[in-house]
Coordinates of C-alpha atoms in Angstrom, one line a residue:
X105 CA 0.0 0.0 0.0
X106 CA 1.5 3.5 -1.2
X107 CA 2.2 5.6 2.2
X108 CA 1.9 8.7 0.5
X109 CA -1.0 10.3 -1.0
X110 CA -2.0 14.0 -2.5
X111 CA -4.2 15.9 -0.5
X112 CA -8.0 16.7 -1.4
X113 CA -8.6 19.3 0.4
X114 CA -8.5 20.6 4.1
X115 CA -7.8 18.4 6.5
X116 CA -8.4 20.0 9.9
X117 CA -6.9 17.5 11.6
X118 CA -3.4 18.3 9.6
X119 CA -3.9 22.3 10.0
X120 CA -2.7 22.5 6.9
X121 CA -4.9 22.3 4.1
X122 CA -4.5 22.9 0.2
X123 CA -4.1 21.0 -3.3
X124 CA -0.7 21.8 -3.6
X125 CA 1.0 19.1 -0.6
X126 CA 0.7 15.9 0.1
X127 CA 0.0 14.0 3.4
X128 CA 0.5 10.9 5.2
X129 CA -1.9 8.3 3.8
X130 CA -4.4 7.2 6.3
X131 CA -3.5 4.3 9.1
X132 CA -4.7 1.3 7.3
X133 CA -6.6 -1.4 9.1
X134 CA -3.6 -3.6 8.2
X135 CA -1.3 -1.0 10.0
X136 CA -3.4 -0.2 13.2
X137 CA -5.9 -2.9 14.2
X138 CA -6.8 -1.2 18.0
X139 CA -5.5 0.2 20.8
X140 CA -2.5 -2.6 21.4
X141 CA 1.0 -0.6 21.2
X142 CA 3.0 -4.1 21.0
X143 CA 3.5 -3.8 17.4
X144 CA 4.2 0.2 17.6
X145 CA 8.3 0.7 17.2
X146 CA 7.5 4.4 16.0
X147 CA 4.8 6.5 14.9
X148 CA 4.2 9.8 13.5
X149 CA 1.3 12.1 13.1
X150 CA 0.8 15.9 13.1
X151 CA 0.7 17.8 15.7
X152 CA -2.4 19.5 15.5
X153 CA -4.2 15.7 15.5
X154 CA -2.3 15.1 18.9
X155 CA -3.4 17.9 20.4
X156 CA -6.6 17.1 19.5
X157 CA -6.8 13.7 20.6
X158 CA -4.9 14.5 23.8
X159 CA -6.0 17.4 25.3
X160 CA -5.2 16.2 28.9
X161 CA -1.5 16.0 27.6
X162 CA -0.7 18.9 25.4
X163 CA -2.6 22.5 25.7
X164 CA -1.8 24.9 23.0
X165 CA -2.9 28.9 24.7
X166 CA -1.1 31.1 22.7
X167 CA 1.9 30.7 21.7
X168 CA 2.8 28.4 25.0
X169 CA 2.6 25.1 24.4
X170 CA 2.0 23.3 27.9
X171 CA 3.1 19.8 28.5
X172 CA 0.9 18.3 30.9
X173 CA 1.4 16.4 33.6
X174 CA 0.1 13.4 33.7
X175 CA -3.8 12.7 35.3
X176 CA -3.5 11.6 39.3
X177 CA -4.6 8.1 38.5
X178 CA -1.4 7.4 36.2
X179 CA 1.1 10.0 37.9
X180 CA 4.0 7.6 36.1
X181 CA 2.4 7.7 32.8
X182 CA 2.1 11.3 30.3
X183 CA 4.6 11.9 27.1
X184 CA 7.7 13.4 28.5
X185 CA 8.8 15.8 25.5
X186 CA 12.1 16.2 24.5
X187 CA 12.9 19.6 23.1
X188 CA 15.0 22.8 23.1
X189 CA 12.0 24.6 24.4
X190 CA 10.8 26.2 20.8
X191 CA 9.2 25.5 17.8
X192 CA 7.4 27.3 14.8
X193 CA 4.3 25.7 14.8
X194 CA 3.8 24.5 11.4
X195 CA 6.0 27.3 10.1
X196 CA 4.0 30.0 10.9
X197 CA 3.7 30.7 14.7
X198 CA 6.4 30.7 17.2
X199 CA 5.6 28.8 20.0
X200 CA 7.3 28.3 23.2
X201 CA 7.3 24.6 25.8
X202 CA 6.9 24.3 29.1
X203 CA 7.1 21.2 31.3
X204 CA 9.1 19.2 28.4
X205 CA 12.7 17.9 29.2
X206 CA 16.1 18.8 27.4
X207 CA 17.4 16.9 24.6
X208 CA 20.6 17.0 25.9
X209 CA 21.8 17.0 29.4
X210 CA 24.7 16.5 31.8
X211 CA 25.0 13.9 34.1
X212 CA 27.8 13.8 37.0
X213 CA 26.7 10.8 39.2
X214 CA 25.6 7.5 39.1
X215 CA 22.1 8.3 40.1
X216 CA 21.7 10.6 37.6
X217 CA 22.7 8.3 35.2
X218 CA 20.0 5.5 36.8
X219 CA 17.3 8.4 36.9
X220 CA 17.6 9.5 33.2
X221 CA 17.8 6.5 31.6
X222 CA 14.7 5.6 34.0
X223 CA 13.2 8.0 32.5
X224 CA 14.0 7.5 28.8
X225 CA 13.4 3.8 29.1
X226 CA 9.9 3.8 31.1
X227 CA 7.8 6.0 29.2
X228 CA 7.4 6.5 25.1
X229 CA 9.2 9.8 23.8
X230 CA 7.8 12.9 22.2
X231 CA 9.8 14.8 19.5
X232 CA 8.6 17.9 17.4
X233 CA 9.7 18.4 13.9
X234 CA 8.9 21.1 10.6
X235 CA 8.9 19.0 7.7
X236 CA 8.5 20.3 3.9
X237 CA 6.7 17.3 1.3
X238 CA 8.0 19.5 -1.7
X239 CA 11.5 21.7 -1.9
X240 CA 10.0 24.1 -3.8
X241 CA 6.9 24.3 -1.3
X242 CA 7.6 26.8 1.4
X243 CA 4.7 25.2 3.0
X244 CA 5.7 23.8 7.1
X245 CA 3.9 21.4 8.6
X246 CA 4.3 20.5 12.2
X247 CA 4.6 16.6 13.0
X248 CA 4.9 14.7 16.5
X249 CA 7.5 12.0 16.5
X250 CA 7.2 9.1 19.4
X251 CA 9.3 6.5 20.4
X252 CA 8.1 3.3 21.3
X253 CA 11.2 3.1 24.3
X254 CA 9.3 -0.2 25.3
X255 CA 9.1 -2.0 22.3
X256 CA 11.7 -4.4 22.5
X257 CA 13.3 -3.4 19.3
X258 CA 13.6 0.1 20.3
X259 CA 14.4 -1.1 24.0
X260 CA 17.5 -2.9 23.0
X261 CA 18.7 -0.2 20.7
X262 CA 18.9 2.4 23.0
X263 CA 20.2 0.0 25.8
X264 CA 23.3 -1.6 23.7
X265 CA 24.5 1.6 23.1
X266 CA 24.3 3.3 26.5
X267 CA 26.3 -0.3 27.5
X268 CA 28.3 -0.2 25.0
X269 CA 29.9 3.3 25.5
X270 CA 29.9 2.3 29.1
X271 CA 32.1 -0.5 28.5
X272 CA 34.7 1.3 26.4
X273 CA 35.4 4.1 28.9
X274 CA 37.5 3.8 31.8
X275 CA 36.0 6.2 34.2
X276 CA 36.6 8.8 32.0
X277 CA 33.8 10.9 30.7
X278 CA 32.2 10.1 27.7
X279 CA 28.8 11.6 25.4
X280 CA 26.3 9.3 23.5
X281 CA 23.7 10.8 21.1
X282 CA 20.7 9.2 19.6
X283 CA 19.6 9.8 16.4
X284 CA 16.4 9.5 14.8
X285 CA 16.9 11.8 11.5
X286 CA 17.3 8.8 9.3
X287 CA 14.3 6.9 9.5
X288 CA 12.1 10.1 10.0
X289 CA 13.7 10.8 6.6
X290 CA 13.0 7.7 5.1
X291 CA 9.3 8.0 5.9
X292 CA 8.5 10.8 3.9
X293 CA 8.4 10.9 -0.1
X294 CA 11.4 11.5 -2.0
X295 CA 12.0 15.3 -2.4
X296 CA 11.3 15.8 1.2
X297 CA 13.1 18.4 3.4
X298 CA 13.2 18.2 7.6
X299 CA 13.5 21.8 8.2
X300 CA 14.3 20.8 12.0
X301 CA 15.6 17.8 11.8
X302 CA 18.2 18.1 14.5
X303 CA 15.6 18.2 16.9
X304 CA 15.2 14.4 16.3
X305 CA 17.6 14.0 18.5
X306 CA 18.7 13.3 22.4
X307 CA 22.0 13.1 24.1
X308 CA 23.6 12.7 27.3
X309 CA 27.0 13.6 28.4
X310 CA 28.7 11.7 31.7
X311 CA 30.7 14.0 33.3
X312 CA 33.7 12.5 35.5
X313 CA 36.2 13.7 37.9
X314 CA 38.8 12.1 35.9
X315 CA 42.5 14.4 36.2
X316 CA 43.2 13.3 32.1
X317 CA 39.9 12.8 30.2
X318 CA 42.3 12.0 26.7
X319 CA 39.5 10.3 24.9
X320 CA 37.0 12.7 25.8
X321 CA 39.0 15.4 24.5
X322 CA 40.3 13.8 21.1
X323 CA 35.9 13.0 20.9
X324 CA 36.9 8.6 20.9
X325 CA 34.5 8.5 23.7
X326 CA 31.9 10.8 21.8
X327 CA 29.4 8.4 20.0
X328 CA 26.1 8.5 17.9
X329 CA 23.4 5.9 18.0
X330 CA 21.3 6.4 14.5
X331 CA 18.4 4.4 15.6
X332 CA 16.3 2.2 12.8
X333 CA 12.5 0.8 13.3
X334 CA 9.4 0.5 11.7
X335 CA 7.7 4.1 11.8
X336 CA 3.6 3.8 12.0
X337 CA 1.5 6.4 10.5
X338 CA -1.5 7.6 12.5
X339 CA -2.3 10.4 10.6
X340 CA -6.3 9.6 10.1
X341 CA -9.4 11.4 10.0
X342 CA -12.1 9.3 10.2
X343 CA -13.8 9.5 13.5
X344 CA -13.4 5.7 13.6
X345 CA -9.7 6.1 13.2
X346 CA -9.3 8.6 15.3
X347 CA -11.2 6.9 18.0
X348 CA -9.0 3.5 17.6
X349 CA -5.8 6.0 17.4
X350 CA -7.1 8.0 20.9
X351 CA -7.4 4.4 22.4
X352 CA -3.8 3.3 21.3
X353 CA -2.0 7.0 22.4
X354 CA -3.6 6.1 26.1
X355 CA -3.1 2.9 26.1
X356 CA 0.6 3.8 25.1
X357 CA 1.0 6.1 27.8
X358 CA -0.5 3.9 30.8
X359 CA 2.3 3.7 33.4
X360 CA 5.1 1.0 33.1
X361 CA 5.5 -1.0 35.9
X362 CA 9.2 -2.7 36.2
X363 CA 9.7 -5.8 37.2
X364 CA 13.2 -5.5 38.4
X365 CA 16.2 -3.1 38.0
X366 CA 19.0 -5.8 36.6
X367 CA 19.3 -3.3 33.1
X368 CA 20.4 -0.7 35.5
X369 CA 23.9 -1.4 34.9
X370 CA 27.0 -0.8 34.3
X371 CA 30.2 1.2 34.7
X372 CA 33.0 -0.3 33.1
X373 CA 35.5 -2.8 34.7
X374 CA 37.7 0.1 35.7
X375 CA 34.4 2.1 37.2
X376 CA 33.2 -1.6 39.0
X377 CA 36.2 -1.7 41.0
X378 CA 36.4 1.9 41.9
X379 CA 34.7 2.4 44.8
X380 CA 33.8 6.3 46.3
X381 CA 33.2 7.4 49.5
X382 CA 31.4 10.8 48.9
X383 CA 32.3 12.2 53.0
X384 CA 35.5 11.7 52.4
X385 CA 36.3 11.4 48.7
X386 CA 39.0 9.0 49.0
X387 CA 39.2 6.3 46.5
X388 CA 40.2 2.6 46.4
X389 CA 40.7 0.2 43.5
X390 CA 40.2 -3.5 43.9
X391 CA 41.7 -6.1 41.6
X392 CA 41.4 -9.8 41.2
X393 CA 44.6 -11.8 39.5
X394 CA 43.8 -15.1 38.5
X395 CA 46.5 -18.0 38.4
X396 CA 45.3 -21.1 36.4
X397 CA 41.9 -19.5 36.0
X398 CA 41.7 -19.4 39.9
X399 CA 41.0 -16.2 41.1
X400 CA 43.2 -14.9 44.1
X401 CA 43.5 -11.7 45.7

């Protein structure tokens, strides 16, 4: 089934109407069968149809547009947003965030590395990007990006790589960015331009108190994660889709209740063995040498 098709029309669930662009063709039945997110890896829609299918989420007022927190019977649930704090909402208005998260931040401890990737890993991500259908179209259209973070395909994408950099540091600092540009990209026609495609994008920088940080300053232990998945289109306006598609945003938002906190890992070997004491900042490495595979101290 083609993905693309022209537009007829307005379509006021779009915002942006006109003979002259082209759309998202509507979620199949094939594509989107109810409100199950098992299948979802990524999906896409405009934002103008998410804010009007999640009001209790996302309030435009303005030019402020409010990320909600979530409602008191799911307080772990809601779409945390991951942004610069701008956009131009569908090339025409500028519009400022409030109550989204940074795409990229500093960490300095081990907690805040356990809280943020948490926090990446437990809920599904937001992203907002201008895209143009036609380069010679000056025409902007505002789409909502989400990330299926617990979809195992997804899952184990974003996990391998914040292991992997993990394991190739030696308690030195180190920066891992996730990408997301590429398989945005690949969704739309040929000819297609992401004005703001940057902002498909999060990173996270781990800060240590290393004296000689040589691979963070020659970028070795700078890395970029260009994650790949099946992107679902829930741009619709049938009020049966968009019942179906309302269903399958709440249902993907519900909280996510963990069964344990194994994933939580991992410093490398060198940042295992070195143990801190935070009153009195002294430091102590611990070694094991083995003789005929037999460990001794």
């Amino acid at each position: 089934m083609p993905r693309w098709r022209a537009c007829e029309g307005t379509n006021p669930a779009a915002g942006v109407g006109g003979g002259d662009c082209e759309d998202p063709s509507p979620t199949s039945s094939g594509e989107l069968r109810g409100p199950r997110t098992c299948d979802c890896e990524l999906a896409l829609l405009p934002l103008r149809q998410l804010l009007l299918l999640q009001p209790d989420c996302f309030q435009l007022r303005g030019d402020r547009l409010a990320v909600l927190r979530p409602p008191r019977h799911q307080p772990a649930g809601g779409f945390p947003v991951l942004s610069d704090g701008a956009l131009h909402h569908d090339g025409q208005r500028h519009c400022r965030l409030t109550g989204h998260l940074k795409r990229d931040v500093e960490l300095t401890s081990h907690r805040d590395y356990k809280d943020f990737r948490e926090t990446i890993l437990s809920r599904p991500l937001v992203f907002f990007t201008n895209v143009r259908t036609k380069n010679y179209s000056s025409k902007e259209k505002t789409y909502a990006f989400i990330v299926n973070t617990r979809h195992p395909k997804i899952r184990r994408q974003i996990e391998h790589g914040m292991n992997t950099i993990i394991s190739s540091v030696f308690g030195e600092s180190y920066k891992l960015r996730f990408d997301f540009q590429e398989v945005v990209k690949s969704f739309f026609p040929p000819g297609s331009h992401l004005v703001t495609g940057e902002d498909l994008s999060f990173s996270y920088e781990f800060k240590s108190d290393a004296l000689f940080d040589f691979f963070y300053w020659f970028g070795i232990s700078k890395n970029t994660v260009a994650v790949t998945g099946k992107v679902l289109n829930l741009s619709n306006t049938s009020a049966e889709k968009k019942e179906i598609i309302t269903m399958f945003l709440e249902k993907m938002s519900e909280p996510y209740v963990r069964l344990n906190s194994f994933s939580d890992r991992k410093f490398s070997v060198a940042s295992r063995g070195r143990l801190i004491s935070y009153k009195t900042k002294s430091y102590c490495y611990c070694f094991l040498i083995y003789y005929n595979s037999t460990p001794i101290i």
